[in-house]
Coordinates of C-alpha atoms in Angstrom, one line a residue:
Chain A
X1 CA 189.7 49.9 55.7
X2 CA 192.3 49.8 53.1
X3 CA 192.3 52.2 50.2
X4 CA 194.6 53.8 47.6
X5 CA 194.3 57.3 46.2
X6 CA 196.2 57.9 43.0
X7 CA 197.0 61.1 41.0
X8 CA 194.4 61.7 38.3
X9 CA 195.5 61.6 34.8
X10 CA 196.1 61.7 32.0
X11 CA 199.7 62.8 32.1
X12 CA 201.4 63.9 28.9
X13 CA 205.2 64.5 28.9
X14 CA 207.9 65.0 26.4
X15 CA 210.7 62.4 26.1
X16 CA 213.4 62.8 28.7
X17 CA 211.1 64.8 31.1
X18 CA 210.9 64.0 34.8
X19 CA 207.9 61.9 35.9
X20 CA 206.1 61.9 39.3
X21 CA 202.8 60.0 39.9
X22 CA 201.5 60.5 43.4
X23 CA 200.0 57.7 45.4
X24 CA 198.8 57.8 49.0
X25 CA 197.2 55.1 51.0
X26 CA 195.1 54.3 54.1
X27 CA 195.6 51.1 55.9
X28 CA 195.8 49.4 59.3
X29 CA 198.9 47.5 60.2
X30 CA 201.8 47.1 57.8
X31 CA 200.8 46.9 54.2
X32 CA 203.0 46.1 51.2
X33 CA 202.9 48.6 48.4
X34 CA 203.3 48.0 44.7
X35 CA 203.3 49.8 41.3
X36 CA 202.0 47.9 38.3
X37 CA 202.1 48.9 34.7
X38 CA 199.6 48.0 32.0
X39 CA 200.4 48.4 28.3
X40 CA 197.6 48.6 25.8
X41 CA 195.9 45.2 25.3
X42 CA 197.9 43.5 28.0
X43 CA 197.6 42.4 31.6
X44 CA 199.3 44.1 34.5
X45 CA 203.0 43.7 35.1
X46 CA 204.7 44.3 38.4
X47 CA 207.0 47.3 38.1
X48 CA 208.3 47.5 41.7
X49 CA 207.4 46.9 45.3
X50 CA 208.2 47.8 48.9
X51 CA 207.3 45.7 51.9
X52 CA 208.2 48.0 54.8
X53 CA 208.6 51.6 55.8
X54 CA 211.6 53.4 54.2
X55 CA 212.1 50.6 51.6
X56 CA 212.8 51.9 48.1
X57 CA 211.6 49.8 45.2
X58 CA 213.3 50.3 41.8
X59 CA 213.1 48.9 38.3
X60 CA 213.8 50.1 34.8
X61 CA 214.7 53.6 36.0
X62 CA 211.5 53.9 38.1
X63 CA 211.7 54.4 41.8
X64 CA 209.2 54.7 44.7
X65 CA 209.9 54.9 48.5
X66 CA 207.5 53.6 51.1
X67 CA 206.9 56.7 53.4
X68 CA 204.9 55.7 56.5
X69 CA 205.0 59.2 57.9
X70 CA 203.2 60.6 54.9
X71 CA 201.4 57.3 53.9
X72 CA 202.8 57.8 50.4
X73 CA 204.4 55.7 47.7
X74 CA 205.0 58.2 44.8
X75 CA 206.4 56.8 41.5
X76 CA 209.3 58.7 39.9
X77 CA 211.5 58.4 36.9
X78 CA 214.2 60.9 35.9
X79 CA 213.9 60.6 32.1
X80 CA 210.9 59.1 30.5
X81 CA 210.9 57.4 27.1
X82 CA 208.1 57.0 24.5
X83 CA 208.1 53.3 25.4
X84 CA 207.0 54.2 29.0
X85 CA 203.6 55.2 27.7
X86 CA 201.1 53.0 29.6
X87 CA 198.7 53.0 32.5
X88 CA 200.3 52.9 36.0
X89 CA 198.4 51.5 39.0
X90 CA 199.5 51.9 42.6
X91 CA 198.4 49.0 44.8
X92 CA 198.3 48.0 48.4
X93 CA 198.3 44.5 49.9
X94 CA 197.2 44.0 53.5
X95 CA 195.6 41.1 55.4
X96 CA 194.6 39.1 52.3
X97 CA 193.2 42.3 50.7
X98 CA 194.6 43.9 47.5
X99 CA 193.5 47.4 46.6
X100 CA 194.3 49.2 43.4
X101 CA 194.3 52.9 42.7
X102 CA 192.3 54.3 39.8
X103 CA 195.3 54.2 37.4
X104 CA 197.2 57.1 35.7
X105 CA 197.5 57.1 32.0
X106 CA 200.9 58.3 30.9
X107 CA 201.7 59.4 27.3
X108 CA 205.2 60.3 26.4
X109 CA 205.7 62.3 23.1
X110 CA 208.9 62.3 21.1
Chain B
X20 CA 209.4 31.2 34.8
X21 CA 207.1 34.0 36.0
X22 CA 204.4 33.5 33.4
X23 CA 200.7 33.2 33.9
X24 CA 198.9 32.0 30.7
X25 CA 195.2 32.6 29.9
X26 CA 193.1 31.1 27.1
X27 CA 191.4 32.2 25.0
X28 CA 192.7 35.6 24.3
X29 CA 189.4 36.8 22.9
X30 CA 185.9 35.4 23.4
X31 CA 182.6 36.4 21.9
X32 CA 179.5 34.7 23.4
X33 CA 175.8 35.1 23.3
X34 CA 173.7 35.5 26.4
X35 CA 172.5 31.9 26.3
X36 CA 176.0 30.3 25.8
X37 CA 178.1 28.5 28.3
X38 CA 181.9 29.0 28.0
X39 CA 185.0 28.7 30.2
X40 CA 188.1 30.8 30.7
X41 CA 191.3 29.0 31.6
X42 CA 194.4 30.1 33.6
X43 CA 197.6 28.3 34.2
X44 CA 200.8 29.0 36.2
X45 CA 203.8 26.9 37.0
X46 CA 205.5 29.0 39.6
X47 CA 204.3 26.9 42.5
X48 CA 202.0 29.6 43.7
X49 CA 199.2 28.5 46.0
X50 CA 197.0 31.6 45.7
X51 CA 195.1 32.3 42.5
X52 CA 192.8 35.2 41.6
X53 CA 190.2 36.3 39.1
X54 CA 189.7 40.0 38.3
X55 CA 187.3 41.8 36.1
X56 CA 188.6 45.0 34.4
X57 CA 186.4 47.5 32.5
X58 CA 187.9 50.0 30.2
X59 CA 189.8 52.8 31.9
X60 CA 189.2 51.3 35.3
X61 CA 191.4 49.4 37.8
X62 CA 190.9 45.6 38.1
X63 CA 188.1 44.5 40.4
X64 CA 188.7 41.4 42.5
X65 CA 186.1 38.6 41.9
X66 CA 187.5 35.4 43.5
X67 CA 190.5 34.2 45.4
X68 CA 191.6 30.6 45.8
X69 CA 194.1 29.6 48.5
X70 CA 195.5 26.1 48.4
X71 CA 192.8 25.2 45.9
X72 CA 190.0 26.3 48.2
X73 CA 187.8 29.3 47.5
X74 CA 188.7 31.8 50.2
X75 CA 187.2 35.1 48.9
X76 CA 184.1 35.6 46.7
X77 CA 183.4 39.4 46.3
X78 CA 179.7 38.9 46.0
X79 CA 180.0 37.9 42.3
X80 CA 176.7 36.9 40.6
X81 CA 176.2 33.1 40.2
X82 CA 176.5 33.3 36.4
X83 CA 180.2 33.3 37.1
X84 CA 181.4 30.0 38.6
X85 CA 185.1 29.5 39.5
X86 CA 186.9 26.2 39.7
X87 CA 190.4 25.3 40.8
X88 CA 191.0 21.7 39.7
X89 CA 194.7 21.7 41.0
X90 CA 197.3 24.0 42.2
X91 CA 198.3 25.1 38.7
X92 CA 195.0 25.6 37.0
X93 CA 192.1 28.0 37.5
X94 CA 188.9 28.1 35.5
X95 CA 186.0 30.6 35.3
X96 CA 182.8 29.1 34.0
X97 CA 180.4 31.5 32.3
X98 CA 176.7 31.0 31.8
X99 CA 173.8 33.3 30.9
X100 CA 176.0 36.4 30.9
X101 CA 174.7 39.9 30.3
X102 CA 176.2 42.5 27.9
X103 CA 177.4 44.5 30.9
X104 CA 179.7 41.5 31.7
X105 CA 181.8 42.4 28.7
X106 CA 185.3 43.2 30.0
X107 CA 188.9 42.1 30.3
X108 CA 189.1 39.1 32.7
X109 CA 192.5 38.8 34.4
X110 CA 193.9 35.9 36.2
X111 CA 196.8 36.3 38.7
X112 CA 198.8 34.1 41.1
X113 CA 200.9 34.7 44.2
X114 CA 202.6 33.0 47.1
X115 CA 200.2 31.9 49.7
X116 CA 197.9 34.2 51.6
X117 CA 198.4 34.7 55.3
X118 CA 202.2 34.8 55.4
X119 CA 202.9 38.5 54.7
X120 CA 201.5 39.9 51.5
X121 CA 203.2 39.0 48.2
X122 CA 203.1 40.5 44.7
X123 CA 200.7 39.0 42.2
X124 CA 201.7 38.0 38.7
X125 CA 199.1 38.6 36.1
X126 CA 198.2 36.9 32.9
X127 CA 197.5 38.8 29.7
X128 CA 193.7 38.5 30.1
X129 CA 190.8 37.3 28.1
X130 CA 188.8 40.0 26.3
X131 CA 185.2 38.9 26.7
X132 CA 182.3 40.4 24.6
X133 CA 178.8 39.3 25.4
X134 CA 176.3 39.9 22.6

């Protein structure tokens, strides 16, 4: 079946630090991969996506590369800001099925 | 326009009440979804509509009744809920199922409290 395993949080960083949130997946076939972000009291917003192996999704300084050989889609940002504080969900879409990881709470301190 | 709207934003209801949650999108999406999200947990899929027909029901109790009156609207009718049903209810939409897998656009959610 399809599943997503995401790095446990919470993660606390200082402003301008480097961010990595690990995500690995299990799926048959060729899933699409997504990162969503949820700010307090809000719904989920699509942050970036990749639909095939070796695709790199990027948005707002965040990047993730679809690695089929390691079944991974790690989220990275070179320099985080206080405004990046939120919960980040890795997700997989495959054969009419959408699976979310458990979510990683990121807090960035000034 | 990539917006999904949901009303109401907050809802408090007793266990004997009947209420409805509403969701609307004008992106021309033909797949719409209801999710339930408890605090500090990922969203859990409840229902999927594809071309206004129910295509997935994730074994949701019958006290939750979805309805898709047209391609832009999605309702969730609530009756005889339990306190453990208190959660954030999220609506989402996407391009049609079955032709690849497309990203979902989420509404801001309805925060439901059952007393």
